Short mmCIF file of C-alpha atoms in Angstrom, two decimals:
data_model
loop_
_atom_site.label_atom_id
_atom_site.label_comp_id
_atom_site.label_asym_id
_atom_site.label_seq_id
_atom_site.Cartn_x
_atom_site.Cartn_y
_atom_site.Cartn_z
CA UNK N 732 15.18 -47.79 -80.57
CA UNK N 733 14.32 -48.12 -84.27
CA UNK N 734 11.46 -50.37 -83.49
CA UNK N 735 10.30 -48.04 -80.71
CA UNK N 736 10.03 -45.31 -83.36
CA UNK N 737 8.46 -47.51 -85.95
CA UNK N 738 5.81 -48.58 -83.45
CA UNK N 739 5.55 -44.84 -82.25
CA UNK N 740 5.01 -43.65 -85.84
CA UNK N 741 2.44 -46.45 -86.74
CA UNK N 742 0.49 -45.60 -83.71
CA UNK N 743 0.75 -41.79 -84.94
CA UNK N 744 -0.66 -43.13 -88.28
CA UNK N 745 -3.37 -44.79 -86.88
CA UNK N 746 -4.36 -42.18 -84.99
CA UNK N 747 -4.39 -39.66 -87.87
CA UNK N 748 -6.51 -42.04 -89.74
CA UNK N 749 -8.99 -42.21 -87.09
CA UNK N 750 -9.06 -38.33 -86.75
CA UNK N 751 -9.73 -38.11 -90.22
CA UNK N 752 -12.69 -40.67 -90.17
CA UNK N 753 -14.13 -38.93 -87.16
CA UNK N 754 -13.59 -35.52 -88.62
CA UNK N 755 -15.36 -36.88 -91.98
CA UNK N 756 -18.41 -37.88 -90.23
CA UNK N 757 -20.80 -34.87 -89.68
CA UNK N 758 -22.46 -36.11 -86.52
CA UNK N 759 -18.99 -36.46 -84.85
CA UNK N 760 -18.25 -32.81 -85.67
CA UNK N 761 -21.69 -31.60 -84.29
CA UNK N 762 -20.81 -33.80 -81.31
CA UNK N 763 -17.51 -32.35 -80.89
CA UNK N 764 -18.91 -28.74 -81.37
CA UNK N 765 -21.43 -29.32 -79.31
CA UNK N 766 -19.13 -30.71 -76.31
CA UNK N 767 -16.45 -27.70 -76.86
CA UNK N 768 -19.70 -25.14 -76.11
CA UNK N 769 -20.84 -27.13 -73.29
CA UNK N 770 -17.09 -26.97 -71.90
CA UNK N 771 -16.78 -23.24 -72.61
CA UNK N 772 -20.16 -22.61 -71.02
CA UNK N 773 -19.21 -24.30 -67.84
CA UNK N 774 -15.73 -22.64 -67.70
CA UNK N 775 -17.50 -19.45 -68.25
CA UNK N 776 -20.08 -20.23 -65.54
CA UNK N 777 -17.69 -21.31 -62.81
CA UNK N 778 -15.43 -18.16 -63.42
CA UNK N 779 -18.55 -16.01 -63.02
CA UNK N 780 -19.46 -17.72 -59.51
CA UNK N 781 -15.67 -17.56 -58.27
CA UNK N 782 -15.93 -13.87 -59.13
CA UNK N 783 -18.98 -13.25 -57.63
CA UNK N 784 -17.99 -15.10 -54.50
CA UNK N 785 -14.68 -13.23 -54.23
CA UNK N 786 -16.54 -10.05 -54.72
CA UNK N 787 -19.31 -10.70 -52.42
CA UNK N 788 -17.08 -11.65 -49.60
CA UNK N 789 -14.76 -8.80 -50.16
CA UNK N 790 -17.83 -6.50 -49.82
CA UNK N 791 -19.28 -8.55 -46.89
CA UNK N 792 -15.84 -8.35 -44.92
CA UNK N 793 -15.56 -4.47 -45.45
CA UNK N 794 -19.19 -3.61 -44.26
CA UNK N 795 -18.91 -6.27 -41.35
CA UNK N 796 -15.58 -4.33 -40.15
CA UNK N 797 -17.03 -1.03 -40.48
CA UNK N 798 -20.10 -2.06 -38.29
CA UNK N 799 -17.54 -4.10 -36.01
CA UNK N 800 -15.64 -0.79 -35.45
CA UNK N 801 -18.49 1.37 -33.86
CA UNK N 802 -17.82 -0.71 -30.64
CA UNK N 803 -14.53 -2.39 -31.15
CA UNK N 804 -11.40 -1.09 -32.71
CA UNK N 805 -8.69 -3.59 -32.59
CA UNK N 806 -7.60 -4.23 -36.24
CA UNK N 807 -4.56 -6.13 -35.61
CA UNK N 808 -6.53 -8.66 -33.37
CA UNK N 809 -8.91 -8.63 -36.10
CA UNK N 810 -6.26 -9.65 -38.72
CA UNK N 811 -4.49 -12.31 -36.43
CA UNK N 812 -7.75 -13.87 -35.49
CA UNK N 813 -9.05 -14.07 -38.98
CA UNK N 814 -5.57 -15.41 -40.34
CA UNK N 815 -5.65 -18.14 -37.94
CA UNK N 816 -8.70 -19.33 -39.98
CA UNK N 817 -6.46 -20.11 -42.71
CA UNK N 818 -5.46 -23.40 -40.88
CA UNK N 819 -9.03 -24.60 -42.11
CA UNK N 820 -7.88 -24.48 -45.80
CA UNK N 821 -6.78 -27.95 -46.23
CA UNK N 822 -8.82 -29.70 -43.98
CA UNK N 823 -12.04 -28.34 -46.07
CA UNK N 824 -10.06 -29.12 -49.10
CA UNK N 825 -9.37 -32.75 -47.81
CA UNK N 826 -12.90 -33.19 -46.66
CA UNK N 827 -13.99 -32.20 -50.33
CA UNK N 828 -11.43 -34.79 -51.72
CA UNK N 829 -13.39 -37.42 -49.64
CA UNK N 830 -16.64 -36.71 -50.85
CA UNK N 831 -15.88 -36.55 -54.59
CA UNK N 832 -12.78 -38.45 -55.33
CA UNK N 833 -13.09 -41.81 -56.94
CA UNK N 834 -9.67 -42.91 -55.21
CA UNK N 835 -9.52 -41.56 -51.79
CA UNK N 836 -6.22 -41.01 -50.15
CA UNK N 837 -5.72 -41.27 -46.53
CA UNK N 838 -4.82 -38.06 -44.88
CA UNK N 839 -1.23 -38.62 -44.11
CA UNK N 840 -0.70 -39.71 -47.98
CA UNK N 841 -2.45 -36.52 -49.02
CA UNK N 842 -0.36 -34.32 -46.92
CA UNK N 843 2.87 -35.92 -48.13
CA UNK N 844 1.78 -35.39 -51.44
CA UNK N 845 0.50 -31.60 -50.96
CA UNK N 846 3.81 -30.93 -48.94
CA UNK N 847 5.96 -31.23 -52.19
CA UNK N 848 5.13 -27.93 -52.99
CA UNK N 849 8.10 -27.19 -50.35
CA UNK N 850 10.48 -29.46 -52.14
CA UNK N 851 11.01 -33.06 -52.67
CA UNK N 852 12.06 -33.33 -49.00
CA UNK N 853 8.53 -31.96 -48.02
CA UNK N 854 7.78 -29.77 -45.08
CA UNK N 855 11.01 -29.01 -43.03
CA UNK N 856 11.40 -26.59 -40.20
CA UNK N 857 14.07 -24.42 -42.34
CA UNK N 858 11.63 -24.63 -45.43
CA UNK N 859 8.86 -23.80 -43.25
CA UNK N 860 10.37 -20.61 -41.88
CA UNK N 861 12.04 -19.59 -45.41
CA UNK N 862 8.86 -19.94 -47.55
CA UNK N 863 6.04 -19.50 -45.03
CA UNK N 864 7.59 -16.20 -43.18
CA UNK N 865 7.76 -13.58 -46.33
CA UNK N 866 4.16 -14.81 -47.37
CA UNK N 867 2.64 -14.55 -43.77
CA UNK N 868 3.95 -11.20 -43.06
CA UNK N 869 2.78 -9.74 -46.46
CA UNK N 870 -0.71 -11.27 -45.87
CA UNK N 871 -0.82 -9.86 -42.32
CA UNK N 872 0.40 -6.44 -43.72
CA UNK N 873 -2.12 -6.35 -46.70
CA UNK N 874 -5.04 -7.19 -44.25
CA UNK N 875 -3.80 -4.83 -41.51
CA UNK N 876 -3.24 -1.86 -43.63
CA UNK N 877 -6.62 -2.50 -45.21
CA UNK N 878 -8.58 -2.20 -41.74
CA UNK N 879 -6.74 0.54 -40.74
CA UNK N 880 -7.68 2.45 -43.69
CA UNK N 881 -11.35 1.53 -43.21
CA UNK N 882 -11.04 3.88 -40.13
CA UNK N 883 -10.00 6.67 -42.09
CA UNK N 884 -12.21 6.62 -45.21
CA UNK N 885 -15.69 5.18 -46.30
CA UNK N 886 -15.91 1.47 -47.20
CA UNK N 887 -16.71 2.54 -50.70
CA UNK N 888 -13.55 4.57 -51.44
CA UNK N 889 -11.28 1.82 -49.60
CA UNK N 890 -12.68 -0.89 -51.94
CA UNK N 891 -12.56 1.04 -54.92
CA UNK N 892 -8.77 2.22 -54.24
CA UNK N 893 -7.62 -1.46 -53.28
CA UNK N 894 -9.03 -2.33 -56.85
CA UNK N 895 -5.40 -0.77 -58.14
CA UNK N 896 -3.60 -3.72 -56.66
CA UNK N 897 -4.40 -5.44 -60.27
CA UNK N 898 -2.43 -2.43 -61.76
CA UNK N 899 0.55 -3.12 -59.25
CA UNK N 900 0.17 -6.95 -59.95
CA UNK N 901 0.81 -6.25 -63.63
CA UNK N 902 3.75 -3.68 -63.20
CA UNK N 903 5.41 -6.29 -60.66
CA UNK N 904 5.01 -9.21 -63.03
CA UNK N 905 6.50 -7.15 -65.84
CA UNK N 906 9.31 -6.34 -63.85
CA UNK N 907 10.12 -9.29 -61.83
CA UNK N 908 8.40 -11.96 -63.62
CA UNK N 909 9.59 -10.85 -67.30
CA UNK N 910 5.92 -10.98 -68.21
CA UNK N 911 5.12 -9.82 -72.03
CA UNK N 912 4.69 -6.18 -72.38
CA UNK N 913 1.05 -5.03 -73.15
CA UNK N 914 0.40 -1.53 -73.90
CA UNK N 915 -3.38 -1.83 -72.95
CA UNK N 916 -2.36 -2.88 -69.47
CA UNK N 917 0.06 -0.04 -69.01
CA UNK N 918 -2.91 2.27 -70.01
CA UNK N 919 -4.90 0.62 -67.15
CA UNK N 920 -2.24 0.81 -64.78
CA UNK N 921 -1.81 4.53 -65.44
CA UNK N 922 -5.63 5.17 -64.95
CA UNK N 923 -5.61 3.51 -61.88
CA UNK N 924 -2.82 5.43 -60.39
CA UNK N 925 -4.37 8.47 -61.65
CA UNK N 926 -7.74 7.46 -60.06
CA UNK N 927 -5.83 7.21 -56.59
CA UNK N 928 -4.74 10.50 -56.89
CA UNK N 929 -8.15 12.00 -58.09
CA UNK N 930 -9.83 10.56 -55.31
CA UNK N 931 -7.05 12.07 -52.83
CA UNK N 932 -7.37 15.29 -54.13
CA UNK N 933 -11.51 15.13 -54.23
CA UNK N 934 -11.48 14.69 -50.62
CA UNK N 935 -8.80 17.34 -50.20
CA UNK N 936 -5.31 16.62 -48.85
CA UNK N 937 -5.82 16.84 -45.27
CA UNK N 938 -4.98 14.45 -42.64
CA UNK N 939 -7.39 11.70 -42.47
CA UNK N 940 -7.71 11.49 -46.07
CA UNK N 941 -4.15 11.41 -47.27
CA UNK N 942 -3.35 8.65 -44.63
CA UNK N 943 -6.19 6.65 -45.58
CA UNK N 944 -5.42 6.81 -49.16
CA UNK N 945 -1.94 5.86 -48.48
CA UNK N 946 -2.83 2.94 -46.07
CA UNK N 947 -5.07 1.51 -48.99
CA UNK N 948 -2.44 1.77 -51.41
CA UNK N 949 0.11 0.11 -49.09
CA UNK N 950 -2.32 -2.83 -48.50
CA UNK N 951 -2.83 -2.92 -52.41
CA UNK N 952 1.13 -3.06 -52.86
CA UNK N 953 1.74 -5.86 -50.50
CA UNK N 954 -1.25 -7.84 -51.74
CA UNK N 955 0.37 -7.45 -55.42
CA UNK N 956 3.66 -8.44 -53.97
CA UNK N 957 2.30 -11.47 -52.17
CA UNK N 958 0.52 -12.56 -55.54
CA UNK N 959 3.66 -12.33 -57.73
CA UNK N 960 5.83 -14.03 -55.26
CA UNK N 961 3.12 -16.79 -55.14
CA UNK N 962 3.10 -17.13 -58.97
CA UNK N 963 7.40 -16.96 -58.94
CA UNK N 964 7.74 -19.62 -56.25
CA UNK N 965 4.53 -21.38 -56.15
CA UNK N 966 3.06 -20.87 -59.72
CA UNK N 967 2.75 -24.62 -60.57
CA UNK N 968 0.90 -25.49 -57.51
CA UNK N 969 -2.12 -27.60 -58.04
CA UNK N 970 -5.39 -26.67 -55.77
CA UNK N 971 -4.50 -29.23 -52.97
CA UNK N 972 -0.94 -27.91 -52.52
CA UNK N 973 -2.29 -24.21 -52.64
CA UNK N 974 -4.74 -25.19 -49.98
CA UNK N 975 -1.85 -26.86 -47.85
CA UNK N 976 0.30 -23.56 -48.27
CA UNK N 977 -2.23 -21.56 -47.13
CA UNK N 978 -2.92 -23.61 -43.73
CA UNK N 979 0.97 -23.51 -43.09
CA UNK N 980 0.44 -19.68 -43.27
CA UNK N 981 -2.34 -19.90 -40.60
CA UNK N 982 -0.08 -22.15 -38.47
CA UNK N 983 2.88 -19.77 -38.76
CA UNK N 984 0.53 -16.94 -37.77
CA UNK N 985 -0.68 -18.83 -34.93
CA UNK N 986 2.95 -19.78 -33.61
CA UNK N 987 4.97 -16.92 -34.39
CA UNK N 988 2.77 -13.78 -34.36
CA UNK N 989 0.55 -14.47 -31.54
CA UNK N 990 2.56 -12.32 -29.34
CA UNK N 991 2.10 -9.18 -31.08
CA UNK N 992 -1.72 -8.92 -30.29
CA UNK N 993 -0.82 -9.99 -26.48
CA UNK N 994 1.90 -7.01 -26.52
CA UNK N 995 -0.54 -4.67 -27.90
CA UNK N 996 -3.17 -5.57 -25.36
CA UNK N 997 -0.82 -5.08 -22.40
CA UNK N 998 0.32 -1.80 -23.72
CA UNK N 999 -3.34 -0.63 -23.95
CA UNK N 1000 -2.67 -0.03 -27.76
CA UNK N 1001 -5.50 -2.50 -28.69
CA UNK N 1002 -7.38 -3.08 -25.21
CA UNK N 1003 -11.05 -4.58 -24.52
CA UNK N 1004 -12.59 -5.25 -20.99
CA UNK N 1005 -12.99 -8.94 -21.21
CA UNK N 1006 -13.16 -11.76 -23.69
CA UNK N 1007 -17.03 -11.71 -22.94
CA UNK N 1008 -17.56 -8.25 -24.53
CA UNK N 1009 -15.50 -9.18 -27.96
CA UNK N 1010 -18.13 -9.29 -30.93
CA UNK N 1011 -17.30 -12.81 -31.46
CA UNK N 1012 -20.25 -12.96 -34.21
CA UNK N 1013 -18.64 -10.18 -36.11
CA UNK N 1014 -15.14 -11.40 -35.71
CA UNK N 1015 -16.14 -15.09 -36.70
CA UNK N 1016 -18.22 -13.25 -39.79
CA UNK N 1017 -15.16 -11.28 -40.92
CA UNK N 1018 -12.91 -14.47 -40.52
CA UNK N 1019 -15.42 -16.91 -42.67
CA UNK N 1020 -15.67 -14.30 -45.53
CA UNK N 1021 -11.97 -13.75 -45.42
CA UNK N 1022 -11.48 -17.46 -46.17
CA UNK N 1023 -13.63 -16.86 -49.56
CA UNK N 1024 -11.26 -14.28 -51.05
#
């Protein structure tokens, strides 16, 4: 044990001396600064691309839904159909792994590795229902309420109001996750909530306006709760585990929620004449763009 401590101390001393040697070399300092600047640039660049992708997907989804509503108004069926596409997350991730990874893993090994997000035992029926059901319900509620709101308000108003979910995320993170209190964020949250009231007041507190605002706020609230719970239970998940989890949400939706659109169809709440009359192009467009969000 003493020998081990001595060896570690010696290694640390050698490393420190090497660092001093490197720091004393101006060329090495310049190279290190250049690498740091390059790394920071690529982080900013990729962050910008992610923001642009998510924003474009959200705006595109909103506009396609408004166009779809002209001939087809079945928000729950659209939500269910789009959520089923979540199943594709893990296959897409694994395809990227095969294309880019130097040490490629078999599909079964990768599934076992990513399923550890549910625990050391992996994915069991009990954990599947316990972990997936709440997130699947919140996901469905978020998107369904958002689509309902688009029937009551303009796409611009809905998109603007939904941005308040960031304020709700901060408030829930502060309360539930005990995140650090930041006065600036509290001010931002207050301003976001004030914006909700002002937009409702601008249109007048009549039926469609107030219902539409309530639907968007409900959608933003469930979205915020989804994100906070995801961070609470799955915050340490890597990209593969997150892709695997989202795919399980798609399977849960396909297995357990498929009865809901069937019931709505036969009760004529959401009815269409035939499957050939469905706007499959728009539906697939919405589902595809939803994957990017």
